[in-house]
CSV table of C-alpha atoms in Angstrom, one decimal:
chain,number,residue,atom,x,y,z
V,1,UNK,CA,6.1,19.3,-2.9
V,2,UNK,CA,2.6,18.1,-4.0
V,3,UNK,CA,1.3,15.0,-2.2
V,4,UNK,CA,-0.8,12.3,-3.6
V,5,UNK,CA,-3.9,11.2,-2.4
V,6,UNK,CA,-3.0,10.2,1.4
V,7,UNK,CA,-4.9,10.7,4.5
V,8,UNK,CA,-6.2,13.5,3.3
V,9,UNK,CA,-7.7,12.8,-0.3
V,10,UNK,CA,-10.4,14.4,-2.5
V,11,UNK,CA,-13.6,12.8,-3.0
V,12,UNK,CA,-13.7,12.8,-6.4
V,13,UNK,CA,-10.8,12.5,-8.8
V,14,UNK,CA,-12.3,12.5,-12.0
V,15,UNK,CA,-10.3,9.6,-13.8
V,16,UNK,CA,-10.8,6.9,-11.1
V,17,UNK,CA,-8.6,3.7,-10.8
V,18,UNK,CA,-10.3,0.2,-9.9
V,19,UNK,CA,-7.3,-2.0,-8.8
V,20,UNK,CA,-3.5,-2.5,-7.8
V,21,UNK,CA,-1.6,-5.3,-7.8
V,22,UNK,CA,-0.2,-6.2,-3.9
V,23,UNK,CA,3.5,-7.4,-4.0
V,24,UNK,CA,4.7,-9.0,-1.0
V,25,UNK,CA,8.5,-9.4,-1.3
V,26,UNK,CA,8.4,-12.9,1.1
V,27,UNK,CA,6.3,-14.5,-1.8
V,28,UNK,CA,9.2,-13.5,-4.5
V,29,UNK,CA,6.3,-11.9,-6.4
V,30,UNK,CA,6.7,-10.6,-9.9
V,31,UNK,CA,5.6,-10.0,-13.4
V,32,UNK,CA,7.7,-10.8,-16.7
V,33,UNK,CA,7.9,-10.2,-20.0
V,34,UNK,CA,10.4,-11.0,-22.9
V,35,UNK,CA,10.5,-8.0,-25.3
V,36,UNK,CA,10.5,-7.8,-29.1
V,37,UNK,CA,12.7,-5.8,-31.4
V,38,UNK,CA,12.2,-2.0,-29.6
V,39,UNK,CA,10.6,0.9,-31.3
V,40,UNK,CA,13.6,3.5,-30.5
V,41,UNK,CA,16.8,3.0,-28.3
V,42,UNK,CA,17.0,6.9,-27.2
V,43,UNK,CA,13.8,7.5,-26.0
V,44,UNK,CA,11.5,5.6,-23.2
V,45,UNK,CA,8.6,6.8,-20.4
V,46,UNK,CA,8.2,4.8,-17.8
V,47,UNK,CA,5.0,5.8,-15.1
V,48,UNK,CA,4.1,3.8,-11.9
V,49,UNK,CA,1.8,4.5,-8.8
V,50,UNK,CA,2.9,2.9,-5.8
V,51,UNK,CA,2.3,2.4,-2.2
V,52,UNK,CA,5.3,0.8,-0.3
V,53,UNK,CA,4.9,-1.8,2.3
V,54,UNK,CA,8.2,-2.9,3.8
V,55,UNK,CA,11.0,0.0,4.0
V,56,UNK,CA,14.5,0.1,4.5
V,57,UNK,CA,15.4,-2.6,2.1
V,58,UNK,CA,16.5,-2.4,-1.5
V,59,UNK,CA,13.3,-2.9,-3.7
V,60,UNK,CA,13.2,-3.3,-7.7
V,61,UNK,CA,10.1,-1.3,-9.5
V,62,UNK,CA,11.1,-1.9,-12.9
V,63,UNK,CA,13.9,-3.2,-14.8
V,64,UNK,CA,14.4,-4.1,-18.5
V,65,UNK,CA,17.5,-6.7,-18.6
V,66,UNK,CA,19.5,-8.7,-20.8
V,67,UNK,CA,22.5,-9.0,-18.8
V,68,UNK,CA,24.7,-7.3,-15.5
V,69,UNK,CA,26.3,-5.3,-18.5
V,70,UNK,CA,23.1,-4.0,-20.4
V,71,UNK,CA,20.0,-3.0,-18.1
V,72,UNK,CA,17.9,-0.5,-17.3
V,73,UNK,CA,16.5,0.3,-13.5
V,74,UNK,CA,14.4,2.1,-11.4
V,75,UNK,CA,14.7,1.1,-7.7
V,76,UNK,CA,15.1,1.9,-4.2
V,77,UNK,CA,18.3,1.7,-2.5
V,78,UNK,CA,18.5,-0.3,0.3
V,79,UNK,CA,18.2,1.1,4.1
V,80,UNK,CA,18.8,4.7,2.7
V,81,UNK,CA,15.0,4.6,0.8
V,82,UNK,CA,16.5,6.9,-1.9
V,83,UNK,CA,15.0,6.0,-5.7
V,84,UNK,CA,17.8,5.5,-8.2
V,85,UNK,CA,17.5,5.4,-11.9
V,86,UNK,CA,20.5,3.4,-13.8
V,87,UNK,CA,20.9,2.6,-17.3
V,88,UNK,CA,24.3,0.3,-18.3
V,89,UNK,CA,25.3,-0.7,-21.5
V,90,UNK,CA,28.2,-2.5,-22.6
V,91,UNK,CA,29.1,-2.3,-18.9
V,92,UNK,CA,29.4,1.4,-19.1
V,93,UNK,CA,26.9,3.1,-16.5
V,94,UNK,CA,25.2,5.7,-19.0
V,95,UNK,CA,22.8,7.2,-16.4
V,96,UNK,CA,22.7,7.3,-12.4
V,97,UNK,CA,20.7,9.7,-11.0
V,98,UNK,CA,20.2,8.9,-6.9
V,99,UNK,CA,17.9,11.3,-5.2
V,100,UNK,CA,18.7,13.2,-1.7
V,101,UNK,CA,15.3,12.7,-0.8
V,102,UNK,CA,14.1,9.3,1.0
V,103,UNK,CA,11.0,8.1,0.5
V,104,UNK,CA,9.2,6.6,3.5
V,105,UNK,CA,5.7,7.0,3.7
V,106,UNK,CA,3.9,3.8,3.5
V,107,UNK,CA,0.4,5.4,4.3
V,108,UNK,CA,0.1,7.4,1.0
V,109,UNK,CA,0.5,6.9,-2.9
V,110,UNK,CA,3.1,8.1,-5.0
V,111,UNK,CA,3.9,8.5,-8.5
V,112,UNK,CA,7.2,8.0,-10.1
V,113,UNK,CA,7.8,9.0,-14.0
V,114,UNK,CA,10.8,8.6,-15.8
V,115,UNK,CA,11.3,10.4,-19.2
V,116,UNK,CA,14.3,9.7,-21.4
V,117,UNK,CA,15.0,11.5,-24.5
V,118,UNK,CA,19.2,11.2,-25.3
V,119,UNK,CA,18.4,13.5,-28.5
V,120,UNK,CA,18.2,16.4,-26.3
V,121,UNK,CA,20.7,18.7,-26.2
V,122,UNK,CA,21.0,19.6,-22.6
V,123,UNK,CA,22.1,17.0,-20.6
V,124,UNK,CA,19.7,17.4,-17.7
V,125,UNK,CA,16.7,17.1,-20.3
V,126,UNK,CA,17.7,13.6,-21.4
V,127,UNK,CA,16.4,12.1,-18.3
V,128,UNK,CA,13.5,13.5,-16.1
V,129,UNK,CA,12.0,12.1,-12.8
V,130,UNK,CA,8.9,13.3,-11.5
V,131,UNK,CA,7.5,12.7,-8.3
V,132,UNK,CA,3.7,13.4,-7.7
V,133,UNK,CA,4.0,15.7,-11.1
V,134,UNK,CA,6.8,17.7,-9.7
V,135,UNK,CA,10.1,17.3,-11.4
V,136,UNK,CA,12.9,16.2,-8.9
V,137,UNK,CA,16.1,18.2,-9.4
V,138,UNK,CA,18.2,17.2,-6.3
V,139,UNK,CA,20.3,14.3,-6.4
V,140,UNK,CA,23.1,12.5,-4.3
V,141,UNK,CA,24.4,11.1,-7.6
V,142,UNK,CA,23.9,12.5,-11.1
V,143,UNK,CA,25.2,11.2,-14.5
V,144,UNK,CA,23.3,11.9,-17.6
V,145,UNK,CA,23.7,9.3,-20.8
V,146,UNK,CA,25.7,11.4,-24.0
V,147,UNK,CA,23.7,13.0,-26.3
V,148,UNK,CA,22.3,10.4,-28.9
V,149,UNK,CA,23.3,7.7,-27.0
V,150,UNK,CA,21.3,4.4,-27.0
V,151,UNK,CA,19.3,2.9,-24.0
V,152,UNK,CA,19.7,-0.7,-22.7
V,153,UNK,CA,16.8,-2.1,-24.6
V,154,UNK,CA,15.8,-2.6,-28.2
V,155,UNK,CA,16.8,-6.2,-28.8
V,156,UNK,CA,14.3,-9.3,-29.1
V,157,UNK,CA,16.4,-10.9,-26.3
V,158,UNK,CA,15.9,-8.4,-23.4
V,159,UNK,CA,13.3,-8.9,-20.3
V,160,UNK,CA,11.5,-6.6,-18.4
V,161,UNK,CA,10.7,-7.6,-15.3
V,162,UNK,CA,8.1,-5.8,-12.6
V,163,UNK,CA,8.9,-6.1,-9.0
V,164,UNK,CA,12.2,-8.0,-9.3
V,165,UNK,CA,15.7,-7.4,-9.5
V,166,UNK,CA,16.8,-9.9,-12.3
V,167,UNK,CA,20.6,-11.2,-11.8
V,168,UNK,CA,20.6,-11.9,-8.1
V,169,UNK,CA,16.2,-13.2,-8.1
V,170,UNK,CA,16.2,-10.7,-4.9
V,171,UNK,CA,15.4,-7.3,-4.2
V,172,UNK,CA,11.5,-8.0,-4.7
V,173,UNK,CA,9.3,-5.0,-4.4
V,174,UNK,CA,7.0,-4.9,-1.5
V,175,UNK,CA,3.7,-2.7,-1.6
V,176,UNK,CA,1.3,-1.8,-4.3
V,177,UNK,CA,1.4,-0.9,-7.8
V,178,UNK,CA,-1.2,0.7,-10.1
V,179,UNK,CA,-1.3,2.3,-13.5
V,180,UNK,CA,1.9,1.0,-14.6
V,181,UNK,CA,2.7,2.7,-18.0
V,182,UNK,CA,5.7,1.7,-20.3
V,183,UNK,CA,6.2,3.3,-23.5
V,184,UNK,CA,8.5,2.3,-25.7
V,185,UNK,CA,10.2,4.8,-28.0
V,186,UNK,CA,8.2,7.5,-26.5
V,187,UNK,CA,9.7,10.2,-24.7
V,188,UNK,CA,6.1,11.8,-23.4
V,189,UNK,CA,5.0,14.8,-21.6
V,190,UNK,CA,4.2,14.8,-17.9
V,191,UNK,CA,0.9,16.4,-18.6
V,192,UNK,CA,0.1,12.9,-20.6
V,193,UNK,CA,0.4,11.0,-17.4
V,194,UNK,CA,-1.4,12.8,-14.6
V,195,UNK,CA,-2.7,16.6,-13.8
V,196,UNK,CA,-3.3,18.4,-10.6
V,197,UNK,CA,-6.6,18.7,-9.2
V,198,UNK,CA,-8.4,21.7,-10.0
V,199,UNK,CA,-9.8,22.7,-6.7
V,200,UNK,CA,-6.8,21.0,-4.9
V,201,UNK,CA,-3.6,22.2,-6.7
V,202,UNK,CA,-1.2,20.4,-4.3
V,203,UNK,CA,-2.7,16.8,-5.4
V,204,UNK,CA,-1.5,15.2,-8.3
V,205,UNK,CA,-3.7,12.6,-9.9
V,206,UNK,CA,-4.2,9.8,-12.8
V,207,UNK,CA,-5.7,10.6,-15.9
V,208,UNK,CA,-6.7,8.3,-18.9
V,209,UNK,CA,-3.6,6.9,-20.6
V,210,UNK,CA,-5.2,4.7,-22.9
V,211,UNK,CA,-4.8,6.7,-25.9
V,212,UNK,CA,-0.8,7.3,-25.8
V,213,UNK,CA,1.7,5.4,-28.2
V,214,UNK,CA,3.0,2.7,-26.4
V,215,UNK,CA,5.5,1.2,-28.8
V,216,UNK,CA,6.2,-2.3,-29.9
V,217,UNK,CA,7.5,-3.1,-26.4
V,218,UNK,CA,5.1,-0.7,-24.4
V,219,UNK,CA,2.6,-1.9,-22.1
V,220,UNK,CA,-0.5,-0.8,-20.0
V,221,UNK,CA,-1.1,-2.7,-16.7
V,222,UNK,CA,-4.3,-2.0,-14.9
V,223,UNK,CA,-4.8,-5.0,-12.9
V,224,UNK,CA,-8.5,-5.0,-13.3
V,225,UNK,CA,-8.4,-9.1,-14.6
V,226,UNK,CA,-7.8,-11.0,-11.2
V,227,UNK,CA,-7.7,-13.9,-13.2
V,228,UNK,CA,-5.0,-12.5,-15.5
V,229,UNK,CA,-3.0,-9.8,-13.4
V,230,UNK,CA,-0.3,-9.4,-16.0
V,231,UNK,CA,-2.7,-8.4,-18.9
V,232,UNK,CA,-1.7,-6.0,-20.7
V,233,UNK,CA,-4.7,-3.5,-21.3
V,234,UNK,CA,-3.2,-2.0,-24.2
V,235,UNK,CA,-3.5,-5.2,-26.2
V,236,UNK,CA,0.5,-6.1,-26.4
V,237,UNK,CA,1.7,-9.4,-25.0
V,238,UNK,CA,0.8,-10.1,-21.3
V,239,UNK,CA,3.1,-10.3,-18.8
V,240,UNK,CA,3.9,-13.7,-17.0
V,241,UNK,CA,3.0,-14.1,-13.1
V,242,UNK,CA,5.5,-15.4,-11.0
V,243,UNK,CA,4.0,-16.1,-7.0
V,244,UNK,CA,0.9,-14.0,-7.7
V,245,UNK,CA,-2.5,-14.9,-7.1
V,246,UNK,CA,-5.8,-13.8,-7.7
V,247,UNK,CA,-6.3,-12.3,-3.7
V,248,UNK,CA,-3.5,-10.0,-4.7
V,249,UNK,CA,-5.7,-8.0,-6.8
V,250,UNK,CA,-6.5,-5.1,-4.6
V,251,UNK,CA,-9.0,-2.1,-4.6
V,252,UNK,CA,-6.6,0.4,-2.7
V,253,UNK,CA,-5.5,2.7,-5.2
V,254,UNK,CA,-4.0,6.1,-6.0
V,255,UNK,CA,-7.6,7.3,-6.3
V,256,UNK,CA,-8.8,5.8,-3.1
V,257,UNK,CA,-6.4,4.8,-0.6
V,258,UNK,CA,-7.1,2.4,2.0
V,259,UNK,CA,-5.9,1.9,5.4
V,260,UNK,CA,-3.0,-0.4,6.3
V,261,UNK,CA,-1.2,-1.6,9.4
V,262,UNK,CA,1.4,1.2,10.0
V,263,UNK,CA,5.3,0.1,9.9
V,264,UNK,CA,6.6,2.9,11.2
V,265,UNK,CA,4.4,2.9,14.3
V,266,UNK,CA,6.2,0.0,16.1
V,267,UNK,CA,8.4,-0.6,19.3
V,268,UNK,CA,12.0,0.0,19.0
V,269,UNK,CA,12.8,-3.3,19.0
V,270,UNK,CA,11.1,-7.0,18.6
V,271,UNK,CA,8.7,-4.9,16.2
V,272,UNK,CA,5.8,-7.1,14.5
V,273,UNK,CA,6.8,-8.7,11.2
V,274,UNK,CA,4.3,-7.3,8.8
V,275,UNK,CA,3.4,-8.7,5.2
V,276,UNK,CA,0.9,-8.7,2.6
V,277,UNK,CA,0.8,-4.8,1.8
V,278,UNK,CA,1.2,-4.4,5.5
V,279,UNK,CA,-2.3,-6.4,6.1
V,280,UNK,CA,-0.9,-9.3,7.8
V,281,UNK,CA,1.2,-9.1,11.0
V,282,UNK,CA,2.8,-11.7,13.2
V,283,UNK,CA,3.5,-10.2,16.9
V,284,UNK,CA,6.5,-11.2,18.3
V,285,UNK,CA,7.7,-13.0,21.8
V,286,UNK,CA,10.2,-11.2,23.4
V,287,UNK,CA,9.5,-8.1,25.9
V,288,UNK,CA,8.4,-5.5,24.7
V,289,UNK,CA,6.8,-7.6,22.0
V,290,UNK,CA,3.1,-8.6,21.2
V,291,UNK,CA,2.4,-5.6,19.4
V,292,UNK,CA,0.7,-6.2,16.3
V,293,UNK,CA,0.0,-2.4,14.7
V,294,UNK,CA,-2.2,0.1,14.2
V,295,UNK,CA,-3.8,1.7,11.4
V,296,UNK,CA,-2.3,4.1,9.3
V,297,UNK,CA,-5.6,6.1,9.0
V,298,UNK,CA,-7.2,8.1,12.3
V,299,UNK,CA,-11.0,8.3,12.7
V,300,UNK,CA,-12.1,11.3,14.8
V,301,UNK,CA,-15.9,11.2,13.4
V,302,UNK,CA,-18.4,9.2,11.3
V,303,UNK,CA,-18.8,5.3,11.6
V,304,UNK,CA,-16.4,2.9,10.6
V,305,UNK,CA,-16.0,-0.7,10.2
V,306,UNK,CA,-13.0,-3.4,9.6
V,307,UNK,CA,-12.5,-7.0,10.2
V,308,UNK,CA,-9.6,-9.1,11.5
V,309,UNK,CA,-8.7,-12.4,10.8
V,310,UNK,CA,-7.7,-14.6,13.8
V,311,UNK,CA,-5.3,-16.1,11.7
V,312,UNK,CA,-3.3,-18.4,14.0
V,313,UNK,CA,-3.9,-17.1,17.5
V,314,UNK,CA,-0.8,-19.0,19.7
V,315,UNK,CA,-1.2,-16.5,22.3
V,316,UNK,CA,-4.2,-14.3,23.4
V,317,UNK,CA,-5.2,-11.9,20.8
V,318,UNK,CA,-6.5,-8.7,21.4
V,319,UNK,CA,-8.3,-6.2,18.9
V,320,UNK,CA,-10.0,-3.0,19.0
V,321,UNK,CA,-9.0,0.5,18.7
V,322,UNK,CA,-6.4,3.3,20.6
V,323,UNK,CA,-6.3,6.8,20.7
V,324,UNK,CA,-2.9,6.7,21.3
V,325,UNK,CA,-1.2,4.4,18.9
V,326,UNK,CA,2.5,6.0,19.6
V,327,UNK,CA,2.2,5.2,23.0
V,328,UNK,CA,0.9,1.5,22.6
V,329,UNK,CA,3.6,0.8,20.3
V,330,UNK,CA,6.5,2.0,22.6
V,331,UNK,CA,4.6,-0.1,25.6
V,332,UNK,CA,4.4,-3.2,23.5
V,333,UNK,CA,3.8,-6.1,25.8
V,334,UNK,CA,3.2,-3.8,28.7
V,335,UNK,CA,-0.8,-4.2,28.2
V,336,UNK,CA,-1.2,-2.4,31.8
V,337,UNK,CA,0.9,0.7,30.6
V,338,UNK,CA,-1.2,0.9,27.7
V,339,UNK,CA,-4.7,0.2,28.3
V,340,UNK,CA,-6.1,3.5,29.3
V,341,UNK,CA,-5.6,4.3,25.4
V,342,UNK,CA,-7.3,1.1,24.2
V,343,UNK,CA,-10.7,-0.8,24.1
V,344,UNK,CA,-10.2,-4.1,22.9
V,345,UNK,CA,-11.4,-7.8,22.5
V,346,UNK,CA,-9.7,-10.5,23.6
V,347,UNK,CA,-10.0,-13.8,22.2
V,348,UNK,CA,-10.8,-15.3,25.9
V,349,UNK,CA,-14.3,-13.1,25.3
V,350,UNK,CA,-13.2,-10.6,27.4
V,351,UNK,CA,-13.2,-6.7,27.1
V,352,UNK,CA,-10.1,-4.6,28.2
V,353,UNK,CA,-10.1,-0.7,28.8
V,354,UNK,CA,-9.7,1.9,31.0
V,355,UNK,CA,-12.8,0.9,33.1
V,356,UNK,CA,-12.1,-2.5,32.9
V,357,UNK,CA,-8.4,-2.9,33.7
V,358,UNK,CA,-6.0,-5.6,33.2
V,359,UNK,CA,-8.6,-8.2,35.0
V,360,UNK,CA,-10.9,-7.3,31.9
V,361,UNK,CA,-14.7,-7.6,32.2
V,362,UNK,CA,-16.7,-10.6,30.5
V,363,UNK,CA,-18.3,-9.5,26.9
V,364,UNK,CA,-18.9,-12.4,24.5
V,365,UNK,CA,-17.4,-15.7,23.3
V,366,UNK,CA,-14.0,-16.6,22.9
V,367,UNK,CA,-12.5,-16.7,19.6
V,368,UNK,CA,-9.6,-18.8,17.8
V,369,UNK,CA,-7.8,-19.8,14.7
V,370,UNK,CA,-10.0,-18.9,11.6
V,371,UNK,CA,-12.3,-16.5,13.3
V,372,UNK,CA,-13.0,-13.1,12.0
V,373,UNK,CA,-14.0,-10.6,14.6
V,374,UNK,CA,-15.9,-7.2,12.9
V,375,UNK,CA,-15.3,-3.8,14.9
V,376,UNK,CA,-18.0,-1.3,14.4
V,377,UNK,CA,-16.9,2.2,15.8
V,378,UNK,CA,-19.4,4.5,16.0
V,379,UNK,CA,-17.6,8.4,16.6
V,380,UNK,CA,-20.7,10.1,16.3
V,381,UNK,CA,-22.1,8.5,19.2
V,382,UNK,CA,-18.9,7.1,20.8
V,383,UNK,CA,-19.9,3.9,20.8
V,384,UNK,CA,-17.7,0.5,20.4
V,385,UNK,CA,-19.4,-3.2,19.1
V,386,UNK,CA,-17.8,-6.6,18.3
V,387,UNK,CA,-18.7,-9.2,16.4
V,388,UNK,CA,-17.6,-12.6,16.0
V,389,UNK,CA,-18.4,-14.7,12.5
V,390,UNK,CA,-21.0,-12.1,11.6
V,391,UNK,CA,-22.6,-12.2,15.2
V,392,UNK,CA,-22.5,-9.2,17.1
V,393,UNK,CA,-21.7,-9.7,20.9
V,394,UNK,CA,-23.1,-8.4,23.9
V,395,UNK,CA,-26.3,-8.5,22.0
V,396,UNK,CA,-25.1,-5.5,20.4
V,397,UNK,CA,-27.0,-3.4,17.7
V,398,UNK,CA,-24.5,-0.9,15.8
V,399,UNK,CA,-27.2,0.8,14.0
V,400,UNK,CA,-29.2,1.5,17.5
V,401,UNK,CA,-27.1,5.0,17.3
V,402,UNK,CA,-27.2,6.9,20.8
V,403,UNK,CA,-29.3,4.0,22.5
V,404,UNK,CA,-26.0,1.9,22.0
V,405,UNK,CA,-27.4,-1.2,22.6
V,406,UNK,CA,-25.2,-3.8,23.8
V,407,UNK,CA,-22.2,-1.1,23.3
V,408,UNK,CA,-18.6,-0.3,24.9
V,409,UNK,CA,-18.5,2.9,25.8
V,410,UNK,CA,-15.2,4.9,24.7
V,411,UNK,CA,-13.7,8.3,25.8
V,412,UNK,CA,-15.0,10.6,23.6
V,413,UNK,CA,-13.4,13.6,21.5
V,414,UNK,CA,-10.4,11.2,20.7
V,415,UNK,CA,-8.9,10.0,17.1
V,416,UNK,CA,-8.9,6.4,17.3
V,417,UNK,CA,-6.8,4.0,15.1
V,418,UNK,CA,-7.7,0.6,14.9
V,419,UNK,CA,-5.5,-2.0,16.9
V,420,UNK,CA,-4.2,-5.2,17.5
V,421,UNK,CA,-1.9,-7.0,19.8
V,422,UNK,CA,-1.0,-10.1,21.8
V,423,UNK,CA,-1.0,-10.6,25.3
V,424,UNK,CA,-0.1,-14.5,25.1
V,425,UNK,CA,3.4,-15.9,25.5
V,426,UNK,CA,3.7,-17.0,21.8
V,427,UNK,CA,3.4,-15.5,18.0
V,428,UNK,CA,0.3,-14.7,16.9
V,429,UNK,CA,-0.8,-13.9,13.4
V,430,UNK,CA,-3.4,-11.9,12.4
V,431,UNK,CA,-4.7,-10.4,9.2
V,432,UNK,CA,-6.7,-7.1,9.0
V,433,UNK,CA,-9.2,-6.0,6.4
V,434,UNK,CA,-10.0,-2.7,6.1
V,435,UNK,CA,-11.7,-2.7,3.1
V,436,UNK,CA,-9.2,-4.7,0.8
V,437,UNK,CA,-8.6,-7.8,2.3
V,438,UNK,CA,-5.5,-10.1,1.8
V,439,UNK,CA,-7.4,-13.0,2.0
V,440,UNK,CA,-9.9,-14.8,0.0
V,441,UNK,CA,-13.7,-13.7,1.0
V,442,UNK,CA,-16.3,-16.2,0.4
V,443,UNK,CA,-19.1,-13.7,0.6
V,444,UNK,CA,-18.3,-10.4,-0.3
V,445,UNK,CA,-20.2,-7.6,1.2
V,446,UNK,CA,-19.4,-3.8,0.3
V,447,UNK,CA,-20.0,-0.6,2.8
V,448,UNK,CA,-23.2,1.8,1.5
V,449,UNK,CA,-20.8,3.5,-1.0
V,450,UNK,CA,-20.3,0.6,-2.3
V,451,UNK,CA,-16.3,0.3,-1.1
V,452,UNK,CA,-14.8,-2.6,0.4
V,453,UNK,CA,-15.0,-6.3,0.4
V,454,UNK,CA,-15.9,-8.0,3.7
V,455,UNK,CA,-17.0,-11.4,4.9
V,456,UNK,CA,-19.8,-10.2,6.6
V,457,UNK,CA,-22.5,-7.5,6.3
V,458,UNK,CA,-21.3,-3.8,6.9
V,459,UNK,CA,-23.7,-2.7,9.2
V,460,UNK,CA,-25.9,0.3,8.0
V,461,UNK,CA,-24.2,3.6,8.1
V,462,UNK,CA,-21.1,2.5,8.7
V,463,UNK,CA,-17.8,2.7,6.0
V,464,UNK,CA,-14.5,1.1,5.3
V,465,UNK,CA,-11.6,3.3,6.1
V,466,UNK,CA,-10.6,4.8,2.8
V,467,UNK,CA,-9.9,8.5,1.9
V,468,UNK,CA,-13.1,8.9,-0.3
V,469,UNK,CA,-15.2,7.8,2.5
V,470,UNK,CA,-13.1,10.0,4.6
V,471,UNK,CA,-13.6,12.9,2.3
V,472,UNK,CA,-17.7,12.7,2.8
V,473,UNK,CA,-17.9,11.3,6.6
V,474,UNK,CA,-14.7,11.8,8.3
């Protein structure tokens, strides 16, 4: 199946998406708008790009709703992670498509397109589902609406929800959305919404959709205005924002995929609690807990920079890198068992690694709640540096190259992942900034390519961990 801009992305996508909206289900965040009279009750198109956060829970992506007897839904089904499309009119289910395939990759973006045209003579042509540009044809449940049947929309009392299941007030979406397109009364072609890359024909990518026919209730949400994240870029009535704030705007998009923490790489029990698009983590305090997470993207060459905020350090925070993410996750709090694979800077000011062992070695200043730790990883010279609130520790100079002034020497010829843990006895809360922060930045610094938003200056030659930079330097 074609894939979309995961960890092996092309550098230039032609049409670049600047922003996405980060939905955190713990905030009960969603967008909504009351609709007017519909353009056509037999045709619609919905396209949305998503990157999932939480998995294994029922999550609503898109819904047009009047009451439980009249609704149109696109959602992920509970623990199965299947995708489902439903239409209910006057209490009767007229569309029910549930995929056999499951969707549980939190590291990559995917495009979901639903095209409905009940005027088609062939039943399977009346509702089409595309994933990353390819039509889905294998369904666990497969019910199509009758020819010329109406959809559950078109009445002025209907409400359009994005990221929420209306009637229960639950099933909030968790993750990122970009390029949300709703065409009221138009059954578009898939080529109107994206294209396969000419150089990498397995990669599906977005295109400019601003010229499409949106209809009376249609909308185009590009999330480029942080002061109005429900703005309809097509000029229609804006969506209302509930529990959404300016910091929920992200530069992690379907054309430049940033690293996050990986919710699949966690201990089998007492896993950390991740939120804010898998950028915030709370360690657990029952063995084998204390594990905060590893990045979704690894680094085998080049120079990379990230920042981690010690949000609420009740234990002993340890931030750094590992070349064996599966092993450190399995060991959880057994720090002694995973130390050989990792190089971390603890809030005591010590460095722990295979060389220093579980006793660690003196390195820099201690840190605590509110401090931001910078990590500069030089894979070209096998050196590692840490900063505290912008000051490089151990008189380090990340720009010193092979000289490695103040550097920690790391094991060569490995693929490293950013890594954080907590070897204390209580819960620790930490927030990761791989270039698209989940918290407010007071200054604002980008890397040399203009990507990322960091609190402190990025060392020259170092880059934020995203697919465009990886295509050039990784």
